Tab-separated table of C-alpha atoms and ligand atoms in Angstrom:
chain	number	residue	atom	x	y	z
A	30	UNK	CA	-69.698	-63.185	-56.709
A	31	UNK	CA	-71.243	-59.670	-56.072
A	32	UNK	CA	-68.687	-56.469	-56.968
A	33	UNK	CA	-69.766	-55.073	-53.685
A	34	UNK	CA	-71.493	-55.877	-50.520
A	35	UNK	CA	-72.432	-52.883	-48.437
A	36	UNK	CA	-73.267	-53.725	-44.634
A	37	UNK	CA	-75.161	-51.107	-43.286
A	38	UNK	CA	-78.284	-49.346	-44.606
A	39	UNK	CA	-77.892	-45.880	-42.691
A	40	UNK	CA	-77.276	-42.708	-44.935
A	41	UNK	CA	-73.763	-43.968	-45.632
A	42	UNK	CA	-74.939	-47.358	-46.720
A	43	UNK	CA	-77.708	-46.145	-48.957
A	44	UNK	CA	-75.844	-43.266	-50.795
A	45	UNK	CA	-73.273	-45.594	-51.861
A	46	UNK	CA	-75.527	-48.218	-52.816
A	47	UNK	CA	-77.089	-45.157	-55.165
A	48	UNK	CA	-73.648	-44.532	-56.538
A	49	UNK	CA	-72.684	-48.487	-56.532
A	50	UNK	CA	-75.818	-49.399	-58.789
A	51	UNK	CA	-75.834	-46.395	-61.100
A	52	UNK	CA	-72.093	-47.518	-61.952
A	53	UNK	CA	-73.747	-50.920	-63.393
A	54	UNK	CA	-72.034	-52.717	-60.845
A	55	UNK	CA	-73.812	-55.659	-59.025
A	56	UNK	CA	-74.116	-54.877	-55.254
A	57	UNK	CA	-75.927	-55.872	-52.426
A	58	UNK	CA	-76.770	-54.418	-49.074
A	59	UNK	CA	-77.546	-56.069	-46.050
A	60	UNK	CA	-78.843	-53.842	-42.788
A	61	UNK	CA	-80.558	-55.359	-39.506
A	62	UNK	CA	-82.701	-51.725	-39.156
A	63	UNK	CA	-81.052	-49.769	-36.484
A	64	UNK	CA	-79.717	-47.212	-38.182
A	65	UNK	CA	-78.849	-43.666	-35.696
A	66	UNK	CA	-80.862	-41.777	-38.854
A	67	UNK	CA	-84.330	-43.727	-37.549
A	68	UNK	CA	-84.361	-41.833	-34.397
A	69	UNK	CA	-84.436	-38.283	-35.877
A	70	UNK	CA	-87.692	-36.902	-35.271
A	71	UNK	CA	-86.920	-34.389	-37.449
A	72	UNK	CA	-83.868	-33.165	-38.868
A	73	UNK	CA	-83.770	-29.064	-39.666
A	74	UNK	CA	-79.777	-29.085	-40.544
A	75	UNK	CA	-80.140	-31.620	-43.800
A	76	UNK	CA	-79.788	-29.644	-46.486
A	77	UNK	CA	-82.780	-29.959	-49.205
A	78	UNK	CA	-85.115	-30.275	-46.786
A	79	UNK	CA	-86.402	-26.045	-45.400
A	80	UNK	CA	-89.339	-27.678	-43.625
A	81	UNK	CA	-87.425	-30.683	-42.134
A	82	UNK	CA	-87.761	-34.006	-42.996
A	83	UNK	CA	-87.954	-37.444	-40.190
A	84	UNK	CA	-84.445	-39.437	-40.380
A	85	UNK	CA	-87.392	-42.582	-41.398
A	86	UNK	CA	-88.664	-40.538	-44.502
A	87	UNK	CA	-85.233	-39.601	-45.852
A	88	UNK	CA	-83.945	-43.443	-45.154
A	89	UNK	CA	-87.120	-44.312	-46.964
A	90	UNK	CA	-86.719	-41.921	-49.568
A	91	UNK	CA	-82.911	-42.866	-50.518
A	92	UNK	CA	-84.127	-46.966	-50.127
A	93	UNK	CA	-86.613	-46.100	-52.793
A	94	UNK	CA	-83.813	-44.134	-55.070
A	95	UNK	CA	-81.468	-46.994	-54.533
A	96	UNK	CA	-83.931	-49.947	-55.324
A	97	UNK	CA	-84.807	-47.926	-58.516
A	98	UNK	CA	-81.003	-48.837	-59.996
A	99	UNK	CA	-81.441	-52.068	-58.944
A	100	UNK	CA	-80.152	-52.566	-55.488
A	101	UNK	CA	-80.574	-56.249	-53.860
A	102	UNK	CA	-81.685	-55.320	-50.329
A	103	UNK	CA	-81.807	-57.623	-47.584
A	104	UNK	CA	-82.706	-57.475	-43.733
A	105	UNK	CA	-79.854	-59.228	-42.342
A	106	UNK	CA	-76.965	-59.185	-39.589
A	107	UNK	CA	-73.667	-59.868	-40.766
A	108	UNK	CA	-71.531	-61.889	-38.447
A	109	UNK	CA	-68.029	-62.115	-39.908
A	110	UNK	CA	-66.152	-61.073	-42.783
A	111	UNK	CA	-63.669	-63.389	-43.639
A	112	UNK	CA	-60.905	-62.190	-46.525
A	113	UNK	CA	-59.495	-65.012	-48.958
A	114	UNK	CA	-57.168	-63.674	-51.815
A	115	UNK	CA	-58.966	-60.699	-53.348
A	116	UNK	CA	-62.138	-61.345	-52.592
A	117	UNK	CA	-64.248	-61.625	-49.221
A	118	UNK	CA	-67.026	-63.974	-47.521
A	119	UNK	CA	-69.626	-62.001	-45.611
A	120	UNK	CA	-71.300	-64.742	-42.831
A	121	UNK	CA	-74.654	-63.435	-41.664
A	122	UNK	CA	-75.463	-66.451	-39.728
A	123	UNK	CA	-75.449	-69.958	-41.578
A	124	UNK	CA	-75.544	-67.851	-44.519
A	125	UNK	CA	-72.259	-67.230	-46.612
A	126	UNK	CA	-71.817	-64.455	-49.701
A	127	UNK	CA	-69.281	-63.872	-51.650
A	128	UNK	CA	-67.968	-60.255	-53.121
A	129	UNK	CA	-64.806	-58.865	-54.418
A	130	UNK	CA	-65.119	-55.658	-52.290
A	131	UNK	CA	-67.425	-54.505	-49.404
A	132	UNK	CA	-67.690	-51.144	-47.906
A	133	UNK	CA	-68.964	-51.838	-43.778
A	134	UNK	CA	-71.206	-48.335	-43.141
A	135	UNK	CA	-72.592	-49.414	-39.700
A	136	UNK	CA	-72.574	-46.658	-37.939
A	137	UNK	CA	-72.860	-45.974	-33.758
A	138	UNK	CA	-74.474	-46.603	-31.093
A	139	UNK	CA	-75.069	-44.152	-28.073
A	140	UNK	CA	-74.807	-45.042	-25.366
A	141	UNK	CA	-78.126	-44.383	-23.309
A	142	UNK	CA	-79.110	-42.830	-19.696
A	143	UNK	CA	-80.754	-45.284	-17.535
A	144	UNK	CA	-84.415	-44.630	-18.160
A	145	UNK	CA	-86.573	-47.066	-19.683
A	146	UNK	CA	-87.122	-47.557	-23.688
A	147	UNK	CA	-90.849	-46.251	-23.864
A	148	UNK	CA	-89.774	-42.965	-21.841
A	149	UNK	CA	-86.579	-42.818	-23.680
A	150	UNK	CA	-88.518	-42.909	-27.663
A	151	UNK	CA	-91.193	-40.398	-25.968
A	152	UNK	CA	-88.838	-38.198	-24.678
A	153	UNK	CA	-86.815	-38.343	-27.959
A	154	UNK	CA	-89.900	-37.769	-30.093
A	155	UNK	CA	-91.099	-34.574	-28.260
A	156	UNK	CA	-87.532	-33.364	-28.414
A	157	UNK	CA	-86.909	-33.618	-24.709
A	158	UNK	CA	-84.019	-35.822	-25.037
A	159	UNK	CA	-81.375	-35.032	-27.836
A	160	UNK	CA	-78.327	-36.524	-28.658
A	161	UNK	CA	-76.846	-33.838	-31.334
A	162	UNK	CA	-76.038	-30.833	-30.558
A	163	UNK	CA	-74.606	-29.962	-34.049
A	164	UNK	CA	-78.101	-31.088	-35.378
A	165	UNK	CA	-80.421	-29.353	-33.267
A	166	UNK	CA	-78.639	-27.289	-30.665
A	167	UNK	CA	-80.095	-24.328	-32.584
A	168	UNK	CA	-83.514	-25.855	-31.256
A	169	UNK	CA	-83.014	-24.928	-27.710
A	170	UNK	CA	-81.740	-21.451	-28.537
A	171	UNK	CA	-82.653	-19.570	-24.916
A	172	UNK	CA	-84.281	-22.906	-23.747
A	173	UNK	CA	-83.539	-24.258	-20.256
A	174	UNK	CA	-80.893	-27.291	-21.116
A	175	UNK	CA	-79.346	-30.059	-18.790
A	176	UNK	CA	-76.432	-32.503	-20.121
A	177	UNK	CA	-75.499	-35.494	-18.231
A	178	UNK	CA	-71.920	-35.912	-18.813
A	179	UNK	CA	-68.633	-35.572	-16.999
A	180	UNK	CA	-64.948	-35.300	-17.872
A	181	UNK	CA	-63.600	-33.119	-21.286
A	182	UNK	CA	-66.527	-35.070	-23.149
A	183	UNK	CA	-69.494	-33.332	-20.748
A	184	UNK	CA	-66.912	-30.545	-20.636
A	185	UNK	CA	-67.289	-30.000	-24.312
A	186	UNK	CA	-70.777	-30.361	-25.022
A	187	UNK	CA	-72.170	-28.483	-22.318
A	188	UNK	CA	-70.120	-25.617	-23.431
A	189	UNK	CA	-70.548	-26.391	-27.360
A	190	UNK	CA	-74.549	-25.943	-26.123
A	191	UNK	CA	-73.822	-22.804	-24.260
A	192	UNK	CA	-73.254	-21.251	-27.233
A	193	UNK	CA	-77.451	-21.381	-27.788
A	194	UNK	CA	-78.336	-20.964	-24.120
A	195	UNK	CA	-77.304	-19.047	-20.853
A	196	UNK	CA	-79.180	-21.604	-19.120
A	197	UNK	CA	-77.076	-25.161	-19.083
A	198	UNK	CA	-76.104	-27.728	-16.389
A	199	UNK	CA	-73.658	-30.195	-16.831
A	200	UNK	CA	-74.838	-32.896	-14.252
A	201	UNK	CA	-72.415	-35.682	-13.483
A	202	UNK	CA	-74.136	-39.204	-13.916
A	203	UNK	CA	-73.072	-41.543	-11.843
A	204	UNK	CA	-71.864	-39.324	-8.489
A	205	UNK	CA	-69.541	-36.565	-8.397
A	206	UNK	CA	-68.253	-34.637	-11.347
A	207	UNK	CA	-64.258	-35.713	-12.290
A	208	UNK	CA	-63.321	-32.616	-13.749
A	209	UNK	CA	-59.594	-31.638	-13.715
A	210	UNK	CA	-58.883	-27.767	-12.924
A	211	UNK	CA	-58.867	-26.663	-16.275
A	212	UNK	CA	-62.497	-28.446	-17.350
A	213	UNK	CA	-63.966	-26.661	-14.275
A	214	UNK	CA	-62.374	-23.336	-14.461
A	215	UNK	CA	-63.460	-23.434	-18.248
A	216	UNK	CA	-67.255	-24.361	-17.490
A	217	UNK	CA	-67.402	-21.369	-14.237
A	218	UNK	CA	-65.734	-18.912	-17.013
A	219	UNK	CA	-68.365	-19.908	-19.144
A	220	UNK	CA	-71.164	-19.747	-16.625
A	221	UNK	CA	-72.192	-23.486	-16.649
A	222	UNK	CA	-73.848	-25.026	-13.547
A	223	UNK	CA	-72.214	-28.272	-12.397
A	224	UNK	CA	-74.543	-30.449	-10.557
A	225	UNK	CA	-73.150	-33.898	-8.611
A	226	UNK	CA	-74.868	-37.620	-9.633
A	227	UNK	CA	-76.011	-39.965	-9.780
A	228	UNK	CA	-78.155	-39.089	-12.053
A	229	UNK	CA	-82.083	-40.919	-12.007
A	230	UNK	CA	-85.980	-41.227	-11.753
A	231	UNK	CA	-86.610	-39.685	-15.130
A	232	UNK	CA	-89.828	-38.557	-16.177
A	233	UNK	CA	-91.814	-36.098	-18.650
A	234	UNK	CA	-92.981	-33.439	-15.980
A	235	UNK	CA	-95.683	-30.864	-18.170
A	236	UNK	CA	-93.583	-29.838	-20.985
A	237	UNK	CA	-90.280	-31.062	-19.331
A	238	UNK	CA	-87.524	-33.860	-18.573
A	239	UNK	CA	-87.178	-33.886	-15.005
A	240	UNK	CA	-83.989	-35.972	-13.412
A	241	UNK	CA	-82.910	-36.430	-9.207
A	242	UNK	CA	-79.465	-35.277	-8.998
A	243	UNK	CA	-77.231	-34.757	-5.679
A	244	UNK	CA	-79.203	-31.321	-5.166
A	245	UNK	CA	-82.515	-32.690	-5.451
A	246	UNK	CA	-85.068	-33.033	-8.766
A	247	UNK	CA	-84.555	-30.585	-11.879
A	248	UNK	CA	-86.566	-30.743	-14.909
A	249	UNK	CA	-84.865	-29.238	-18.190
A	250	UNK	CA	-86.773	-28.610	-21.431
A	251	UNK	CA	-84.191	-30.556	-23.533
A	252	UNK	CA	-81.564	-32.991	-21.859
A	253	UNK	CA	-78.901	-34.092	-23.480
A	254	UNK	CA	-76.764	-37.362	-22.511
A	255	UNK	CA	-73.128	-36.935	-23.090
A	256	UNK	CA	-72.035	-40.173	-21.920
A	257	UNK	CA	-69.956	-41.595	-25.474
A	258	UNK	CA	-71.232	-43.934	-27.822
A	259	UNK	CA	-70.351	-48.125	-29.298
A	260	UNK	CA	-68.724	-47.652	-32.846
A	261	UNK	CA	-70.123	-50.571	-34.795
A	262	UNK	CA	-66.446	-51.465	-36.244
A	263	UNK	CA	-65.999	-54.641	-34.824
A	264	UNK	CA	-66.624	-56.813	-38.106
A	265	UNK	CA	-63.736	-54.709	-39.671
A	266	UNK	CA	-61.146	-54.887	-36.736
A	267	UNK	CA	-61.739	-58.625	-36.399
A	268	UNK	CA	-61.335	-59.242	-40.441
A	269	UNK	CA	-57.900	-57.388	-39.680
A	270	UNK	CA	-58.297	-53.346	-40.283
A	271	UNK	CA	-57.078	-51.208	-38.187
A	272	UNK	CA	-58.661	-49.012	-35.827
A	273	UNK	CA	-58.051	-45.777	-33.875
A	274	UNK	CA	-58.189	-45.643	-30.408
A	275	UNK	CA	-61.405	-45.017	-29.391
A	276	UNK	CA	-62.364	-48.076	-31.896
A	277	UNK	CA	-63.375	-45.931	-35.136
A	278	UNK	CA	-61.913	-47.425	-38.496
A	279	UNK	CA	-59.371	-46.011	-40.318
A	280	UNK	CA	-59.270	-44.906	-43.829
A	281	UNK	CA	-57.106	-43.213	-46.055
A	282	UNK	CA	-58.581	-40.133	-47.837
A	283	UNK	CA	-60.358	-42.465	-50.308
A	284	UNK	CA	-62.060	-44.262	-47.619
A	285	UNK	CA	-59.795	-47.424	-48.063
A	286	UNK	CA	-59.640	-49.281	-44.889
A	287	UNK	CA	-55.918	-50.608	-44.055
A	288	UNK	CA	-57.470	-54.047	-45.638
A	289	UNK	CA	-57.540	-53.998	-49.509
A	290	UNK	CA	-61.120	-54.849	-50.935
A	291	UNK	CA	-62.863	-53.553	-47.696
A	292	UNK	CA	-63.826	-49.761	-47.338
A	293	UNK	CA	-65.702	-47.795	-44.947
A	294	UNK	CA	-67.519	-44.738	-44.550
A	295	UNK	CA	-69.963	-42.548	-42.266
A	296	UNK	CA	-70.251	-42.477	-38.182
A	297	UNK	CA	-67.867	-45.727	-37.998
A	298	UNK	CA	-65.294	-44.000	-39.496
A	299	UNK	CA	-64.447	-40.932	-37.198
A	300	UNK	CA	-66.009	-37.752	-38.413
A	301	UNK	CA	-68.986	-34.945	-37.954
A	302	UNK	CA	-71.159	-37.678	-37.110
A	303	UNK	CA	-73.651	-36.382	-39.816
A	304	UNK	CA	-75.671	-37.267	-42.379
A	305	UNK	CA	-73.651	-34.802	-44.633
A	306	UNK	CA	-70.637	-35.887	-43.616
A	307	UNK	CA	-71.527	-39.875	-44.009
A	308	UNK	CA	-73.051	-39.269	-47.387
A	309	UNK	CA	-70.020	-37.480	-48.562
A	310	UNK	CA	-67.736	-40.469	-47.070
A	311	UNK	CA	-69.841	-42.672	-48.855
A	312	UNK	CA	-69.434	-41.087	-52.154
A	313	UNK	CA	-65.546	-40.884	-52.112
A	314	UNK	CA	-65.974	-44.359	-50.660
A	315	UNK	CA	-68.152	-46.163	-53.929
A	316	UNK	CA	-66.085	-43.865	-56.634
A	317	UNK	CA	-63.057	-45.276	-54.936
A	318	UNK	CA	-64.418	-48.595	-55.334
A	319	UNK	CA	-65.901	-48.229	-58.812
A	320	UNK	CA	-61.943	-47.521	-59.605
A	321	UNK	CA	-60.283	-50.092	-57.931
A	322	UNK	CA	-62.842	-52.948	-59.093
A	323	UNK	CA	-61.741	-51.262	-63.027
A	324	UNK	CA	-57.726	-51.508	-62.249
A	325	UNK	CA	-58.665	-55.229	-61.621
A	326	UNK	CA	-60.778	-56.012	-64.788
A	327	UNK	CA	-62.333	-53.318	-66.843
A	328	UNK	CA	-65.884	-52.289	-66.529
A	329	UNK	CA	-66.823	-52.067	-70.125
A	330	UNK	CA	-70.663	-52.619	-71.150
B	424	FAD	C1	-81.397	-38.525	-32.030
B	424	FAD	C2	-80.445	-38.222	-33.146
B	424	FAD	C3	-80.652	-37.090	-33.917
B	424	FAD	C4	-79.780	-36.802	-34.975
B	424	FAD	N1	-80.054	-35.703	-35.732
B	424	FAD	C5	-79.282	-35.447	-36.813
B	424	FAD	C6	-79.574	-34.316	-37.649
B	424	FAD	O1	-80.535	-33.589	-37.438
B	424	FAD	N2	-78.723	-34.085	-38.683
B	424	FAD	C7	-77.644	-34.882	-38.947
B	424	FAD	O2	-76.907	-34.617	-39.906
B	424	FAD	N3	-77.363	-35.960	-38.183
B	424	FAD	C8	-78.158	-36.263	-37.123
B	424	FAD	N4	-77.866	-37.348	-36.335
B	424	FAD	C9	-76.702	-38.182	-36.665
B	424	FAD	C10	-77.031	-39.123	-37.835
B	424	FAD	O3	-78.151	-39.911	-37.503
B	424	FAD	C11	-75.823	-40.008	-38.143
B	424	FAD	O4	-74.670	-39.217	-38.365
B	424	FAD	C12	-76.100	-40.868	-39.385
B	424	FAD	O5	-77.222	-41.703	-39.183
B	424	FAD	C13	-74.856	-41.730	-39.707
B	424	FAD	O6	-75.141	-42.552	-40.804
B	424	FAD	P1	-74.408	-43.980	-40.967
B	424	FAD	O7	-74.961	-44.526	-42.230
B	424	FAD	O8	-72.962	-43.824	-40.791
B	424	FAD	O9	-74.889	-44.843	-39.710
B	424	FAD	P2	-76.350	-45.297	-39.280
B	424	FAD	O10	-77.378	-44.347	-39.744
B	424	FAD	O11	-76.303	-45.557	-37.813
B	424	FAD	O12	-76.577	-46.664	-40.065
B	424	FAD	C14	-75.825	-47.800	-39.772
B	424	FAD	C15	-76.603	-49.001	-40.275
B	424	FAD	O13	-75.797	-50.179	-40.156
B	424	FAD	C16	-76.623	-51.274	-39.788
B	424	FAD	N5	-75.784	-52.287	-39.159
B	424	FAD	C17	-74.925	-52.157	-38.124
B	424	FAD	N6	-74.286	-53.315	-37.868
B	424	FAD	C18	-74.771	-54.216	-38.766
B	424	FAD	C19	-74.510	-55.601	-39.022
B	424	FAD	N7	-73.619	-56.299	-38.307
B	424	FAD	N8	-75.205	-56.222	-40.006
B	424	FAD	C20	-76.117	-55.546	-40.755
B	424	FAD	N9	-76.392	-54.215	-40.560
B	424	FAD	C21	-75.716	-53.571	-39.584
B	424	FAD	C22	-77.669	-50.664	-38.854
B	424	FAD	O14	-78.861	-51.410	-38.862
B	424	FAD	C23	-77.871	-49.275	-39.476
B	424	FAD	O15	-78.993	-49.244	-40.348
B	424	FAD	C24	-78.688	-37.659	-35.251
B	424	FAD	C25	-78.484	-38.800	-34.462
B	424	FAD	C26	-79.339	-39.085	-33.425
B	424	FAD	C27	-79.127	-40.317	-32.597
């Protein structure tokens, strides 16, 4: 019977399996390696960090600090979470564990334009494609920027981005924009180009990311997709939690899921979508859990 079984080794994951272990309690976190944090090529907004540091090093970095106190690590989906009394059985396969808490920290997944995998990592790497504007918008300060998007989402981001650049076009990605009155007298007011779908034939052009849209090919020096993203709650909402609408969990302000024993914290739960913000979540989460686990029997060495 572990005190806590974390699913998810993204920032999240791993700062509360820091806290977790340096609290003497016995934990264990399983992660199947996708975590959103792999893909940075370099994040400039982490604090710590004035030269930047690749999401791999800093999930490297924290694996290291965690193993240190002791974590038990494992490369493994988990299937189901099943809750009996006050404890909980995590299935990863035909496997079975059992743990008196377990804080789920898997994260998102965004979703992707259609271009294939080897031009999407290459065009991610050289910083053509982006996916953050609150991480690196400040990167493409006065740069030539395209997002694909539509709706209030596109809306938003192509104006959050116009905040670093004159130069943005919100292209629409399957055909024509759906923009209500308001969304399109908001994007001419703020000087945005709108540009009809669908959206395709994506390719590193010299030191661009060229696209064919409705008025012909345009090549961008960043691009970024604004078309939503999977939250990873599903484990959660099946066990019984509840979620918000667009599927994120919910938490109270200790990061206590509506089911007792099972906690959650970073992208999953809504919020910034940062590593800041998912480290912080996962602190309140693991000090919240630290408690509870001592209300039930007390932690004494
Ligand atoms: C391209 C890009 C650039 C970004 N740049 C920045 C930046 O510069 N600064 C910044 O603050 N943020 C940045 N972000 C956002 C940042 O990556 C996320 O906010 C952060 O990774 C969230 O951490 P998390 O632990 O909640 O989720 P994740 O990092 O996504 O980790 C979730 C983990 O859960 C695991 N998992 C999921 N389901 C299961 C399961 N069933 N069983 C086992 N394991 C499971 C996954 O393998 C994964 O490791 C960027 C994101 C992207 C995509």
């Amino acid at each position: 019977m572990k005190d806590c079984i974390i699913i998810g080794g993204g920032p999240a994951g791993l700062t509360a399996a820091i806290y977790l272990t340096r609290f003497h309690l016995d934990v264990a976190l399983f992660d199947n390696g996708s975590s959103r944090a792999a893909l940075i090529p370099c994040t400039h907004n982490h604090a710590g960090y004035p030269g930047g540091i690749s999401g791999r090093d800093l999930l490297a970095r924290m694996g290291e600090q965690a193993q240190t106190f002791g974590l038990h690590r494992r490369p493994l989906t988990v299937t189901a979470i099943e809750q009996s009394g006050d404890a909980f059985t995590v299935h990863a396969g035909e496997e079975r564990f059992e743990t008196r808490t377990i804080l789920l920290a898997t994260g998102v997944v965004n979703n992707r334009p259609k271009m294939d995998d080897a031009l999407h990592d290459a065009a991610l790497a050289a910083g053509k494609l982006r996916y953050c504007p609150i991480c690196d918008g400040y990167e493409v300060t006065d740069r030539r920027v395209g997002v694909i998007g539509t709706g209030q989402h596109g809306m938003k981001e192509a104006l959050f981005l116009r905040g670093y650049t004159r130069d943005v076009t919100l292209i629409a990605p399957d055909a024509a924009h759906m923009l209500d009155p308001d969304c399109a007298a908001a994007l001419d007011a703020a000087g945005v180009t709108r540009v009809d779908g669908p959206c395709g034939g994506y390719a590193i052009e010299g030191d661009r990311l060229a696209v064919d849209t409705a008025s012909g090919r345009m090549a961008f020096d960043s691009v970024y997709p604004a078309l939503g993203s999977h939250i990873r709650s599903e484990l959660a909402l099946a066990a019984g939690a509840r979620g918000t609408d667009d599927g994120c969990i919910v938490t109270d302000e200790h990061q206590r899921t509506t089911l007792p024993g099972l906690y959650a914290a970073g992208d999953v739960v809504r919020g910034l979508d940062q590593i800041s913000h998912a480290m912080g979540q996962a602190g309140v989460a693991a000090t919240t859990i630290r408690n509870d686990l001592a209300e039930r029997r007390p932690l004494r060495r």
